[in-house]
Amino acid sequence: MAGRISDEDIALVRERSPIADVVGEHIQLRNAGGGNLKGLCPFHEEKSPSFNVTPARGYYYCFGCSEGGDVITFVRRMEHLSFGEAVERLAQRVGIQLRYEQGGYVPGREQGERSRLIEAHRAAAEFYAAKLADPEAAPGRRFLSERGFERVDAERFGVGYAPAGWEALTRHLLARGFTAAELVKGGLAKEGRRGPIDRFRGRLVWPIRDITGDVIGFGARKLNDAEDGPKYLNTPESPLYRKSEVLYGVDLAKREISKQSRAVIVEGYTDVMACHLAGVTTAVATCGTAFGAEHIKVLRRLLLDHTGSQGEVVFTFDGDSAGQKAALRAFADEQKFATQTYVAVQPDGLDPCDLRVTKGDAAVRDLVASRQPLFAFAIRSVISRHDMSTNEGRLAALDAAAPIVAGIRDRALRQLYGVDLDRWLGFNNERFVMDRIAEVARATKDSRDSRGAASGRPREGGPGGQGPRRVADLTDPGVRIEAEVLKLAVQRPSLLGDRFDAIGAEAFTRPEHVALHRLVMEAGGTAAGGAGGREWVDRLLALAGEDLRGTVTRLAVEELRADLSNEQRYASDLIAALEGITVSRAIEQVKSRLERADPAGGPEEYRRLFAELNELERRRRVLREQAAGS
């Protein structure tokens, strides 16, 4: 057994893995003020950003789905790893050699499965790239040259060649210490009659990388069309490679996608290469599958799209019927984007790669610049199938296009496209066209509602629904003050001083808040927290039970509600307000007891309660004067 990773190394991995950098490899983060960063949550669907990162304390928290933790937790969740595998992944990223208790340095064969498969794919990519220079790879080099790619371009994208032999890569990787089981599991080899054989043979090979730049699979093109097998062959589904989530070129394009707020979707590896070389550096492609919902999630996190965003997603398709069908399939998912979605179609049917060869780099850039809104393209594509010279043909075109217009969620945009549809069909009767669209919309809604009722599907976010969990709405002013004081106790305990510790748990009304106060006291009180920071939050989390860890993480990340230009006064006002609420609550209790007391039958008890009430009233006046003076 490898043993347990030493605590010192785990701490070092955390220290050298800034959470903003690691999270930023997966989603676009923007400044949210107060030292926080914000982006679209990678763990649930959302329209506006609720995923917060606090670099100073090294934690993240999503206020939409309540997911939170540190950099190791994030990597575990994103890549479906165990704790040890996530630490190994981060250690590898920053070049830390881990030490394992009960065994010293762990040998390569004892690393986590994912790390092993990543290493195998990296070695395979290097092997294929080196083989592109061999005499046997001449057809591959010729293929690239005919498409306008030079040797330096192949090196930039890591293009390689898989030898035609049965076991060239397999023997190479086995000699490097990888096992046959690992090669098969990762999709680099497959079982033959006498053992594992190479999956890719005699093909030009493109390494497919995840968003962080690790090779997770390959796409391979046949060089001899007379040979058996598909033209393109991809890595099968594996622990690393899930084709529904993979976008070729995303590792190269991610920063420009975020910077330009634009993503260009093309159809093949050579199209991605051509676009990047022509200056369209936001191009990506799917890998052996249609563009779908999981791909949308990847792009939305990079675009940080939300209502009002000016981001763009541009689909490029061939001008033939197959290309039009592909565009219409994309239309079905269009409204999962909040960005503006476009289609760029080359009339002569050239894809970006061929376009660059025949007409140059500028033509590729012009293709993207000539984009048209996806709604308009979808409507025009449907209309083009009908005979516009007859009333029957135009009415059929209207009925075919009406569902597309009716499906546009934005009411104003739906109205405008209705007007366009009337003009394109030549009716010159907007009311007639809009009524027809409204009929289709009502029929579609009724059908959808009846299907939902029949299936018994719950409303999203309702009881039994699948919507994200929400943090309880703190509508009571007193409860909000409790929460803000506790937030200070987690983030800046020194600002509260001894007053927080002196208040006592009875100042808090919600059970969660009472438990948090006790947790802070168990950790040594706010005096022990000092200025806060990572170590203090770590101490609280170490002492917290499972039910409290999420709350501690949320409070460590959540932005304070006030302008902190004068932090000390802000904290003093908050603690005074909480003390005032506590005193007011005690006053009401004493008054209630006084009403029930008998001055004649128990004069001493009555006088004691009356004196207690006077002291509480005096204390409340002092607190109010302090608040007014601030």
PDB file of N, CA, C and O in Angstrom, residues 10-39:
ATOM      1  N   ILE A  10       0.162  17.807   2.145  1.00  0.00           N
ATOM      2  CA  ILE A  10      -1.192  18.258   1.809  1.00  0.00           C
ATOM      3  C   ILE A  10      -1.296  19.770   1.999  1.00  0.00           C
ATOM      4  O   ILE A  10      -1.843  20.480   1.155  1.00  0.00           O
ATOM      5  N   ALA A  11      -0.740  20.261   3.107  1.00  0.00           N
ATOM      6  CA  ALA A  11      -0.754  21.706   3.361  1.00  0.00           C
ATOM      7  C   ALA A  11       0.040  22.453   2.291  1.00  0.00           C
ATOM      8  O   ALA A  11      -0.365  23.535   1.839  1.00  0.00           O
ATOM      9  N   LEU A  12       1.165  21.878   1.866  1.00  0.00           N
ATOM     10  CA  LEU A  12       1.990  22.516   0.841  1.00  0.00           C
ATOM     11  C   LEU A  12       1.257  22.560  -0.501  1.00  0.00           C
ATOM     12  O   LEU A  12       1.326  23.564  -1.227  1.00  0.00           O
ATOM     13  N   VAL A  13       0.543  21.489  -0.828  1.00  0.00           N
ATOM     14  CA  VAL A  13      -0.226  21.452  -2.077  1.00  0.00           C
ATOM     15  C   VAL A  13      -1.287  22.553  -2.065  1.00  0.00           C
ATOM     16  O   VAL A  13      -1.476  23.273  -3.053  1.00  0.00           O
ATOM     17  N   ARG A  14      -1.988  22.694  -0.937  1.00  0.00           N
ATOM     18  CA  ARG A  14      -3.000  23.756  -0.822  1.00  0.00           C
ATOM     19  C   ARG A  14      -2.359  25.134  -0.998  1.00  0.00           C
ATOM     20  O   ARG A  14      -2.877  26.005  -1.691  1.00  0.00           O
ATOM     21  N   GLU A  15      -1.218  25.314  -0.336  1.00  0.00           N
ATOM     22  CA  GLU A  15      -0.539  26.613  -0.356  1.00  0.00           C
ATOM     23  C   GLU A  15      -0.109  27.001  -1.768  1.00  0.00           C
ATOM     24  O   GLU A  15      -0.211  28.162  -2.163  1.00  0.00           O
ATOM     25  N   ARG A  16       0.368  26.019  -2.535  1.00  0.00           N
ATOM     26  CA  ARG A  16       0.905  26.321  -3.861  1.00  0.00           C
ATOM     27  C   ARG A  16      -0.126  26.144  -4.982  1.00  0.00           C
ATOM     28  O   ARG A  16       0.227  26.201  -6.161  1.00  0.00           O
ATOM     29  N   SER A  17      -1.371  25.937  -4.591  1.00  0.00           N
ATOM     30  CA  SER A  17      -2.443  25.784  -5.582  1.00  0.00           C
ATOM     31  C   SER A  17      -3.488  26.860  -5.338  1.00  0.00           C
ATOM     32  O   SER A  17      -4.544  26.590  -4.745  1.00  0.00           O
ATOM     33  N   PRO A  18      -3.227  28.098  -5.751  1.00  0.00           N
ATOM     34  CA  PRO A  18      -4.197  29.171  -5.524  1.00  0.00           C
ATOM     35  C   PRO A  18      -5.561  28.794  -6.100  1.00  0.00           C
ATOM     36  O   PRO A  18      -5.667  28.405  -7.266  1.00  0.00           O
ATOM     37  N   ILE A  19      -6.591  28.901  -5.280  1.00  0.00           N
ATOM     38  CA  ILE A  19      -7.901  28.420  -5.700  1.00  0.00           C
ATOM     39  C   ILE A  19      -8.429  29.174  -6.908  1.00  0.00           C
ATOM     40  O   ILE A  19      -9.101  28.599  -7.770  1.00  0.00           O
ATOM     41  N   ALA A  20      -8.113  30.460  -7.010  1.00  0.00           N
ATOM     42  CA  ALA A  20      -8.588  31.228  -8.161  1.00  0.00           C
ATOM     43  C   ALA A  20      -7.980  30.710  -9.461  1.00  0.00           C
ATOM     44  O   ALA A  20      -8.644  30.675 -10.501  1.00  0.00           O
ATOM     45  N   ASP A  21      -6.720  30.294  -9.417  1.00  0.00           N
ATOM     46  CA  ASP A  21      -6.064  29.766 -10.619  1.00  0.00           C
ATOM     47  C   ASP A  21      -6.660  28.427 -11.021  1.00  0.00           C
ATOM     48  O   ASP A  21      -6.912  28.175 -12.200  1.00  0.00           O
ATOM     49  N   VAL A  22      -6.876  27.554 -10.038  1.00  0.00           N
ATOM     50  CA  VAL A  22      -7.400  26.219 -10.344  1.00  0.00           C
ATOM     51  C   VAL A  22      -8.840  26.303 -10.839  1.00  0.00           C
ATOM     52  O   VAL A  22      -9.193  25.709 -11.861  1.00  0.00           O
ATOM     53  N   VAL A  23      -9.674  27.061 -10.137  1.00  0.00           N
ATOM     54  CA  VAL A  23     -11.064  27.224 -10.575  1.00  0.00           C
ATOM     55  C   VAL A  23     -11.119  27.934 -11.921  1.00  0.00           C
ATOM     56  O   VAL A  23     -11.923  27.604 -12.792  1.00  0.00           O
ATOM     57  N   GLY A  24     -10.204  28.908 -12.106  1.00  0.00           N
ATOM     58  CA  GLY A  24     -10.173  29.677 -13.350  1.00  0.00           C
ATOM     59  C   GLY A  24      -9.817  28.864 -14.584  1.00  0.00           C
ATOM     60  O   GLY A  24     -10.012  29.317 -15.705  1.00  0.00           O
ATOM     61  N   GLU A  25      -9.290  27.652 -14.378  1.00  0.00           N
ATOM     62  CA  GLU A  25      -9.038  26.770 -15.514  1.00  0.00           C
ATOM     63  C   GLU A  25     -10.321  26.128 -16.031  1.00  0.00           C
ATOM     64  O   GLU A  25     -10.344  25.570 -17.124  1.00  0.00           O
ATOM     65  N   HIS A  26     -11.375  26.224 -15.254  1.00  0.00           N
ATOM     66  CA  HIS A  26     -12.644  25.586 -15.618  1.00  0.00           C
ATOM     67  C   HIS A  26     -13.759  26.581 -15.909  1.00  0.00           C
ATOM     68  O   HIS A  26     -14.641  26.301 -16.723  1.00  0.00           O
ATOM     69  N   ILE A  27     -13.772  27.708 -15.210  1.00  0.00           N
ATOM     70  CA  ILE A  27     -14.829  28.688 -15.436  1.00  0.00           C
ATOM     71  C   ILE A  27     -14.232  30.087 -15.472  1.00  0.00           C
ATOM     72  O   ILE A  27     -13.149  30.331 -14.933  1.00  0.00           O
ATOM     73  N   GLN A  28     -14.957  31.007 -16.098  1.00  0.00           N
ATOM     74  CA  GLN A  28     -14.551  32.399 -16.133  1.00  0.00           C
ATOM     75  C   GLN A  28     -14.963  33.068 -14.832  1.00  0.00           C
ATOM     76  O   GLN A  28     -16.121  33.006 -14.426  1.00  0.00           O
ATOM     77  N   LEU A  29     -14.002  33.696 -14.146  1.00  0.00           N
ATOM     78  CA  LEU A  29     -14.257  34.391 -12.891  1.00  0.00           C
ATOM     79  C   LEU A  29     -14.108  35.891 -13.084  1.00  0.00           C
ATOM     80  O   LEU A  29     -13.187  36.340 -13.774  1.00  0.00           O
ATOM     81  N   ARG A  30     -15.009  36.632 -12.461  1.00  0.00           N
ATOM     82  CA  ARG A  30     -14.933  38.087 -12.522  1.00  0.00           C
ATOM     83  C   ARG A  30     -14.973  38.663 -11.117  1.00  0.00           C
ATOM     84  O   ARG A  30     -15.505  38.053 -10.189  1.00  0.00           O
ATOM     85  N   ASN A  31     -14.432  39.876 -10.982  1.00  0.00           N
ATOM     86  CA  ASN A  31     -14.352  40.530  -9.686  1.00  0.00           C
ATOM     87  C   ASN A  31     -15.752  40.800  -9.155  1.00  0.00           C
ATOM     88  O   ASN A  31     -16.588  41.376  -9.841  1.00  0.00           O
ATOM     89  N   ALA A  32     -16.005  40.369  -7.917  1.00  0.00           N
ATOM     90  CA  ALA A  32     -17.317  40.576  -7.303  1.00  0.00           C
ATOM     91  C   ALA A  32     -17.243  41.547  -6.137  1.00  0.00           C
ATOM     92  O   ALA A  32     -18.217  41.738  -5.418  1.00  0.00           O
ATOM     93  N   GLY A  33     -16.081  42.176  -5.930  1.00  0.00           N
ATOM     94  CA  GLY A  33     -15.926  43.115  -4.834  1.00  0.00           C
ATOM     95  C   GLY A  33     -15.601  42.426  -3.526  1.00  0.00           C
ATOM     96  O   GLY A  33     -15.860  41.231  -3.349  1.00  0.00           O
ATOM     97  N   GLY A  34     -15.024  43.176  -2.598  1.00  0.00           N
ATOM     98  CA  GLY A  34     -14.702  42.630  -1.280  1.00  0.00           C
ATOM     99  C   GLY A  34     -13.670  41.521  -1.311  1.00  0.00           C
ATOM    100  O   GLY A  34     -13.627  40.695  -0.415  1.00  0.00           O
ATOM    101  N   GLY A  35     -12.863  41.477  -2.376  1.00  0.00           N
ATOM    102  CA  GLY A  35     -11.858  40.431  -2.491  1.00  0.00           C
ATOM    103  C   GLY A  35     -12.397  39.124  -3.021  1.00  0.00           C
ATOM    104  O   GLY A  35     -11.669  38.128  -3.087  1.00  0.00           O
ATOM    105  N   ASN A  36     -13.668  39.096  -3.415  1.00  0.00           N
ATOM    106  CA  ASN A  36     -14.293  37.881  -3.930  1.00  0.00           C
ATOM    107  C   ASN A  36     -14.306  37.865  -5.454  1.00  0.00           C
ATOM    108  O   ASN A  36     -14.261  38.907  -6.112  1.00  0.00           O
ATOM    109  N   LEU A  37     -14.396  36.648  -6.010  1.00  0.00           N
ATOM    110  CA  LEU A  37     -14.566  36.441  -7.445  1.00  0.00           C
ATOM    111  C   LEU A  37     -15.862  35.667  -7.645  1.00  0.00           C
ATOM    112  O   LEU A  37     -16.309  34.929  -6.767  1.00  0.00           O
ATOM    113  N   LYS A  38     -16.460  35.819  -8.832  1.00  0.00           N
ATOM    114  CA  LYS A  38     -17.757  35.187  -9.069  1.00  0.00           C
ATOM    115  C   LYS A  38     -17.816  34.627 -10.480  1.00  0.00           C
ATOM    116  O   LYS A  38     -17.223  35.161 -11.404  1.00  0.00           O
ATOM    117  N   GLY A  39     -18.526  33.502 -10.631  1.00  0.00           N
ATOM    118  CA  GLY A  39     -18.712  32.896 -11.943  1.00  0.00           C
ATOM    119  C   GLY A  39     -19.929  31.993 -11.942  1.00  0.00           C
ATOM    120  O   GLY A  39     -20.631  31.853 -10.929  1.00  0.00           O
TER     121      GLY A  39
END
